[in-house]
Coordinates of C-alpha atoms in Angstrom, one line a residue:
X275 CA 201.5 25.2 -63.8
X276 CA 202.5 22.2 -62.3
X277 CA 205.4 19.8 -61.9
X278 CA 204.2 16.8 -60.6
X279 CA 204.7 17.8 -56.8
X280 CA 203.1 14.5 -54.5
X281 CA 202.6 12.2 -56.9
X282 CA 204.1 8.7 -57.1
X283 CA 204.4 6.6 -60.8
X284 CA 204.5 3.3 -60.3
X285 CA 207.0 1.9 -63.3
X286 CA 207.2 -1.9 -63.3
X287 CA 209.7 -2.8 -65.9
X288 CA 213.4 -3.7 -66.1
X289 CA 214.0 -2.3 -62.8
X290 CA 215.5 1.5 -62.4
X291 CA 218.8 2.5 -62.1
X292 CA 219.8 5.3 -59.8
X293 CA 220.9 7.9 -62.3
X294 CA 222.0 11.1 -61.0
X295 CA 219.3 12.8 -63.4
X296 CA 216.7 10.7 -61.4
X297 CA 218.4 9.4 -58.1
X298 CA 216.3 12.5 -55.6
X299 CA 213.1 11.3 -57.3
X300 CA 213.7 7.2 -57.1
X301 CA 211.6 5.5 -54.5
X302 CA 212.6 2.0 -52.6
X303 CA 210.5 -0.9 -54.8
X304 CA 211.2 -4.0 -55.4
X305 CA 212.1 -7.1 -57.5
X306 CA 209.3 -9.1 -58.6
X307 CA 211.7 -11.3 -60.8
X308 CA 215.3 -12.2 -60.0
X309 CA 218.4 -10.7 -61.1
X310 CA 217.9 -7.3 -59.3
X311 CA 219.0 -5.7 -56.0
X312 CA 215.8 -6.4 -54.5
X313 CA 214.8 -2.5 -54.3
X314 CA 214.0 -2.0 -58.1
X315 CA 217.1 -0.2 -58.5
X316 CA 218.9 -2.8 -60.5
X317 CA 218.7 -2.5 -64.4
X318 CA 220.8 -4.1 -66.6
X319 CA 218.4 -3.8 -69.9
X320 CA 218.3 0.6 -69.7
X321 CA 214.6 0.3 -70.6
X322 CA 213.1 1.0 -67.2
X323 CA 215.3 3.9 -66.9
X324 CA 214.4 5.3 -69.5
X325 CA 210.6 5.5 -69.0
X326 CA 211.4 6.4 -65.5
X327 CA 213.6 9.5 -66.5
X328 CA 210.7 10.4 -69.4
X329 CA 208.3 10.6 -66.6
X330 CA 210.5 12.1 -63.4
X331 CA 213.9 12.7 -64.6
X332 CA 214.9 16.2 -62.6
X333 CA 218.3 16.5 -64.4
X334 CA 221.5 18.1 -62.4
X335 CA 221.4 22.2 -62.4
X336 CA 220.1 24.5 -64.0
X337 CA 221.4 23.3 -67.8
X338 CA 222.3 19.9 -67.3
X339 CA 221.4 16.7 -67.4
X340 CA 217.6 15.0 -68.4
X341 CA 214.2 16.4 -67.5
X342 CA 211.4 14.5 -67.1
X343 CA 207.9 15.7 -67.8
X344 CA 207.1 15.6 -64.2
X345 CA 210.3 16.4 -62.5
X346 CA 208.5 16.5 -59.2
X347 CA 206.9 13.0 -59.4
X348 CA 208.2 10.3 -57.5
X349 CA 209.3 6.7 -58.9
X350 CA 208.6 3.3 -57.9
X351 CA 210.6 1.1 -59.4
X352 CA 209.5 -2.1 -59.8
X353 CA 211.7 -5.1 -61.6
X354 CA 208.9 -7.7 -63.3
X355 CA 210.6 -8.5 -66.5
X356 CA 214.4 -9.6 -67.1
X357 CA 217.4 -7.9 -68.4
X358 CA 216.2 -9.5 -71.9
X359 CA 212.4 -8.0 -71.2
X360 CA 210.9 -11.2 -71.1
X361 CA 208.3 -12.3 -68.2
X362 CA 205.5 -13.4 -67.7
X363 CA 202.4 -11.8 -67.7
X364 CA 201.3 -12.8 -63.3
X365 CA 204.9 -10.8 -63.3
X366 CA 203.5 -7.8 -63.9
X367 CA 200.2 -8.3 -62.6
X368 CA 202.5 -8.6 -59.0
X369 CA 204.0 -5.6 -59.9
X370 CA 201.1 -4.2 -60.5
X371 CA 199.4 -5.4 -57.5
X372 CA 202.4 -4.3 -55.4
X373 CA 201.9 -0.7 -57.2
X374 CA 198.4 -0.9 -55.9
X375 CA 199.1 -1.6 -52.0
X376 CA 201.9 1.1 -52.0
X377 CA 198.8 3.8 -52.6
X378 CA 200.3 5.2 -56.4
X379 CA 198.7 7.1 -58.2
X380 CA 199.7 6.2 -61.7
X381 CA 201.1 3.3 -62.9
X382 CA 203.0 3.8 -66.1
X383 CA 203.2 0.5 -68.2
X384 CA 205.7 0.5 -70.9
X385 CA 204.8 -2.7 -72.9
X386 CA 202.2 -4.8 -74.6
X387 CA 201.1 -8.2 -74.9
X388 CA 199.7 -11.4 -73.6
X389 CA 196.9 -11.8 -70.9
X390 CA 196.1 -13.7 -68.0
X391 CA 193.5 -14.0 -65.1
X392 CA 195.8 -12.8 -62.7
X393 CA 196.6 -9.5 -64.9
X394 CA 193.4 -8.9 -65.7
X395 CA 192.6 -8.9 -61.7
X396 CA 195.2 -6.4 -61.1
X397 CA 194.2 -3.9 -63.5
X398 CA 190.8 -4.2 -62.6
X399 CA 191.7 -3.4 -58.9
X400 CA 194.2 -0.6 -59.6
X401 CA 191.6 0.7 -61.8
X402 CA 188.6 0.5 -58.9
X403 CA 191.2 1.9 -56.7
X404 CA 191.2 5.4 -58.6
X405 CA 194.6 4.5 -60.1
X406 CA 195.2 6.1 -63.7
X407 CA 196.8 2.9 -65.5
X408 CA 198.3 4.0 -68.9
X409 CA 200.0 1.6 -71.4
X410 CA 201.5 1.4 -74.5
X411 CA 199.4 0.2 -77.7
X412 CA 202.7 -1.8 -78.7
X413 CA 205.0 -1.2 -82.4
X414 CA 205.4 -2.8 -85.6
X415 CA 206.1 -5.2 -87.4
X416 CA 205.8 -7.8 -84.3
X417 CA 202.1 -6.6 -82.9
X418 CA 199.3 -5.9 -85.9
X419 CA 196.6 -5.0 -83.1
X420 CA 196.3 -3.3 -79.8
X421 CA 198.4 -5.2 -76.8
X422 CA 197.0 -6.3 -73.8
X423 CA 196.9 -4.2 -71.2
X424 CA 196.0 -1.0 -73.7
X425 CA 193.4 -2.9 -74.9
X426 CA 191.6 -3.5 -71.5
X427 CA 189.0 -0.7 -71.0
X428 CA 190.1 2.0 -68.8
X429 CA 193.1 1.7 -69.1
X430 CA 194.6 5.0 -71.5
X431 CA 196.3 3.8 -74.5
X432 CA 198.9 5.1 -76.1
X433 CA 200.0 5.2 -79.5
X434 CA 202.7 7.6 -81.4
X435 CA 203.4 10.2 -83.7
X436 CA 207.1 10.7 -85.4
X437 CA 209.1 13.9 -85.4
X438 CA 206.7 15.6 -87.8
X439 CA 203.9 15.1 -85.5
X440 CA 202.6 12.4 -87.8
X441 CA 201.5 9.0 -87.3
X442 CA 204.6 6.7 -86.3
X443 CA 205.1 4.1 -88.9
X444 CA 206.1 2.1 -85.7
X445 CA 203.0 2.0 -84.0
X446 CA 200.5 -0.3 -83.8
X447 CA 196.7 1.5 -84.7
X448 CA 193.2 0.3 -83.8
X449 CA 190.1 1.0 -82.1
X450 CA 191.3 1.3 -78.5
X451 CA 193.5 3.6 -79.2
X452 CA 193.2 6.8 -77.1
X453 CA 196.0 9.3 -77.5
X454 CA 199.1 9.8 -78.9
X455 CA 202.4 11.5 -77.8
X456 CA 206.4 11.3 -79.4
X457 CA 207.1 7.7 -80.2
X458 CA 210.6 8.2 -82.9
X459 CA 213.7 9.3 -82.0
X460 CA 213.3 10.0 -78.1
X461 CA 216.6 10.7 -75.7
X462 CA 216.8 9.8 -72.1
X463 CA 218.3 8.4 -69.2
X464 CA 220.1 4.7 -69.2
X465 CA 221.9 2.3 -66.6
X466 CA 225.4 3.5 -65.7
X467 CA 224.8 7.5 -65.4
X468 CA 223.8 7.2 -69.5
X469 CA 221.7 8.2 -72.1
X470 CA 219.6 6.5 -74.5
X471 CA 218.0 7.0 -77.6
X472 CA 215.2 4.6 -79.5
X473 CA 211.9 4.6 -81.0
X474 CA 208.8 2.7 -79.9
X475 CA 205.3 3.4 -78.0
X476 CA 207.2 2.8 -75.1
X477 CA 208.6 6.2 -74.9
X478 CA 205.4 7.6 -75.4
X479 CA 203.2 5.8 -72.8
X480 CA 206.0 7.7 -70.4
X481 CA 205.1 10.7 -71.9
X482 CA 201.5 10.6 -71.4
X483 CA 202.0 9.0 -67.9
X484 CA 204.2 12.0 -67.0
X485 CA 201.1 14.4 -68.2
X486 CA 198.7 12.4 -65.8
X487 CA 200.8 13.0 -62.8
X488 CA 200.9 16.9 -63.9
X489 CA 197.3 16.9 -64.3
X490 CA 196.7 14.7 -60.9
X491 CA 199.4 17.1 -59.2
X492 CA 197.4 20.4 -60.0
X493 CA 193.7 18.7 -59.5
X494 CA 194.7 16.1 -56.9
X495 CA 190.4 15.7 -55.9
X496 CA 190.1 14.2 -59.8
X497 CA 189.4 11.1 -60.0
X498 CA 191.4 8.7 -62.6
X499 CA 188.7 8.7 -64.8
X500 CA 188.6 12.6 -65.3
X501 CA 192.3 12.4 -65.9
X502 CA 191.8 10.6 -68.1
X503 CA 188.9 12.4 -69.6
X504 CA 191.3 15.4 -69.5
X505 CA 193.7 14.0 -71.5
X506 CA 191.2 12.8 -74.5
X507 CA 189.2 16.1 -74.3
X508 CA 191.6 18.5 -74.8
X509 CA 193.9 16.1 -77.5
X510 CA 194.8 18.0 -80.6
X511 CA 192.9 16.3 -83.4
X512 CA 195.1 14.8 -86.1
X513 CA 193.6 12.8 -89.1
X514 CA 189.7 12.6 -89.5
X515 CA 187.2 14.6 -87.4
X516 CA 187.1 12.8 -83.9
X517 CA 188.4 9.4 -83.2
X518 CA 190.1 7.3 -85.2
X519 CA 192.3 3.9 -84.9
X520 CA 196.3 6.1 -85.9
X521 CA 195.2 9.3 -83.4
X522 CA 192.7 8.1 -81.0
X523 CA 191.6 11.6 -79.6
X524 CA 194.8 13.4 -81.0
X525 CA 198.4 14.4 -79.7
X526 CA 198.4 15.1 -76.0
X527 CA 198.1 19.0 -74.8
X528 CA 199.5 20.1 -71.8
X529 CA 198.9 23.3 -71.3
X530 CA 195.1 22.7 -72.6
X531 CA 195.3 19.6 -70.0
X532 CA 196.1 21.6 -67.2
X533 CA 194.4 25.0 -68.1
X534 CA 191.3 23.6 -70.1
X535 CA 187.8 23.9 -68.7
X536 CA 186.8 20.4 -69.3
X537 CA 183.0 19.4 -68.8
X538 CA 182.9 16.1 -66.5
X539 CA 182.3 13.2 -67.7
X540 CA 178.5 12.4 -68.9
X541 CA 178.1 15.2 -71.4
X542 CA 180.2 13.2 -73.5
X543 CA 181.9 9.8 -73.6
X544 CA 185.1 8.9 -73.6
X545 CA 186.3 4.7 -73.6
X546 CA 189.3 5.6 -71.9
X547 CA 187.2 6.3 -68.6
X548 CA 185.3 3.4 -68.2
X549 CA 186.6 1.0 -65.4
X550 CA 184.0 -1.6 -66.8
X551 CA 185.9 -4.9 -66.3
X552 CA 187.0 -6.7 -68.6
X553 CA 185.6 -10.7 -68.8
X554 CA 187.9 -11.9 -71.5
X555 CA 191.6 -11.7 -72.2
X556 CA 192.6 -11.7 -76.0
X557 CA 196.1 -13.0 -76.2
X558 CA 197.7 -9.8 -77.9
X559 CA 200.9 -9.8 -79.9
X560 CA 202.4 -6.6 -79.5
X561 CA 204.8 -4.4 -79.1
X562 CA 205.8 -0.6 -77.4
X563 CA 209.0 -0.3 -77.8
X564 CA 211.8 1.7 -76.7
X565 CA 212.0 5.3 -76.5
X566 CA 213.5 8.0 -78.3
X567 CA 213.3 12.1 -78.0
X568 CA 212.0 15.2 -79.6
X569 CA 211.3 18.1 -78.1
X570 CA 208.2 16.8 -76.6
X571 CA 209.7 13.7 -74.8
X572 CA 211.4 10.9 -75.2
X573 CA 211.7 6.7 -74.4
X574 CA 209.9 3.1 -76.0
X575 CA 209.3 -0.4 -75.3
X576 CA 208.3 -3.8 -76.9
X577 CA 206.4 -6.5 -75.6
X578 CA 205.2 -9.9 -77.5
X579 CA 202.8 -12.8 -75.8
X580 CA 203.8 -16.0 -76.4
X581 CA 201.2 -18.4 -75.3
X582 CA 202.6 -22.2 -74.0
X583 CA 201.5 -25.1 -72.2
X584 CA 198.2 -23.5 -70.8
X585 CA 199.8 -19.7 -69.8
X586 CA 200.8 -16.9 -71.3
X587 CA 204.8 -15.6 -71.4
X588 CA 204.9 -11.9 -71.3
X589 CA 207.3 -11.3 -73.5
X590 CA 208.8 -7.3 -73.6
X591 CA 211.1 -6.8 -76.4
X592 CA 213.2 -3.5 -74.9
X593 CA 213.8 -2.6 -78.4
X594 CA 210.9 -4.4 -80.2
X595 CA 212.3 -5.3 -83.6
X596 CA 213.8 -2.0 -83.6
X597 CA 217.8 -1.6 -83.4
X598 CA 218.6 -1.2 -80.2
X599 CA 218.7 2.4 -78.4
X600 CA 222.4 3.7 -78.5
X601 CA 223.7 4.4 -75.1
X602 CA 226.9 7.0 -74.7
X603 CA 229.6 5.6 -73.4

């Protein structure tokens, strides 16, 4: 149905390595934070690869290597936190900015935390350029509540379900939640031609950022907010009728994403479509942590705020408090 063809996903993170399950699909970005090789091709945490390979990985042959949701998408790396995934939070609103002027069409945000003017800025331009911004709602026990930038409104945020399709014990819940997608146990790509797995709502903010370039690949005249509309509506419900703070709408759908007939927006409403800005910044703890992979998908992140002399440090725990992902050797 579709495979991502012409879309780019902007991934600002640890930076991307050139795997050979991703290297045909990695775009020249850049560094935003020192330490890299100035493309965005540098990563020396694996966390960035990994979300990059859950969203675009396009493996080696015809039964080998990693494949991504949207194997067809194209990556732009973008290096704004550290090898240890700290950074602050005007790092990633650059990144984000730089996403932005480079015309994506998704930017993918693996990570949850602090807030500041500047971020708040970005998103709110990305979002009033028809840019689907999707972010991870961050992971226990560091984060007890919805991480900024999930929590600003229009952006889609993304919380997980285990192996059982059930509620991740690892991720955070609460009202801004919007969907869901594998969060436990999720394989793919690291630094050095490797593979990693972890847990996290990392992982699954790839996920759902891979289904947004399907749906934007296959309806490429639908704009962010009925992506995102898309995704919500056609969410298979889990927990109480309708919304509710573990699910948000319910466990993505693909093939009802892609093949659904949808009514626009304004017969009903959905909060992950509003691009209403937002006037205050809450500094978030949180955490989306790294990923790990079922069937469905597969990386995760972490991300604390840690708030100091008058700004906010953006902090990204790769693995959260969780152990970190084991990489092959």
């Amino acid at each position: 149905m579709s495979q991502g063809e012409g879309i780019v996903v902007a991934v600002p993170d640890t930076g991307v390595d050139p795997h050979p399950d991703l290297i045909n699909n990695l775009l020249i970005g850049t560094d935003i934070v020192q330490g890299g090789s100035g493309d965005g091709h540098g990563d020396h945490n694996s966390h960035g690869t990994s979300m990059a390979g859950l969203i675009a990985a396009h493996g080696r042959g015809e039964h080998f290597g990693a494949l991504g949701i949207a194997p067809k998408a194209k990556i732009l790396p973008i290096m704004s936190s550290l090898a240890d995934n700290r950074g602050e939070a005007d790092d990633l609103a650059a990144g984000i900015e730089y996403a932005a002027r480079h015309g994506v069409d998704v930017i993918s945000i693996s990570s949850a935390g602090g807030s500041s003017v500047r971020l708040i800025q970005a998103i709110n331009a990305a979002l009033a350029a028809n840019i689907i911004v999707v972010a991870g709602v961050g992971n226990r026990p560091e984060a007890s509540s919805v991480g900024y930038p999930a929590s600003h409104e229009g952006v889609i945020a993304v919380g997980g379900i285990d192996r059982a399709g059930e509620h991740a014990a690892v991720s955070v819940t609460g009202p801004d939640i919007d969907v869901v997608a594998p969060a436990v146990d999720i394989y793919s790509t690291s630094y050095g031609g490797k593979y990693s797995k972890g847990s996290g709502t990392s992982g699954a903010t790839a996920i759902v950022a891979g289904a947004a370039a399907l749906i934007r690949s296959k309806y490429p005249n639908l704009p962010a907010q009925e992506v995102a509309h898309r995704l919500t509506a056609t969410a298979v419900d889990k927990g109480p009728p309708g919304r509710d703070d573990e699910y948000g709408y319910g466990v993505i759908d693909l093939v009802a994403a892609l093949t659904a007939d949808v009514p626009p927006l304004g017969f009903e409403s959905v909060s992950a479509t509003n691009t209403t800005a937002t006037t205050a910044a809450e500094p978030a703890a949180s955490d989306a942590g790294d990923g790990d992979a079922t069937a469905r998908a597969l990386a995760a992140l972490g991300v604390l705020a840690a708030a100091g002399g008058g700004y906010l440090i953006w902090r990204r725990r790769r693995r959260a408090d969780d152990p970190p992902p084991r990489i092959s050797r």
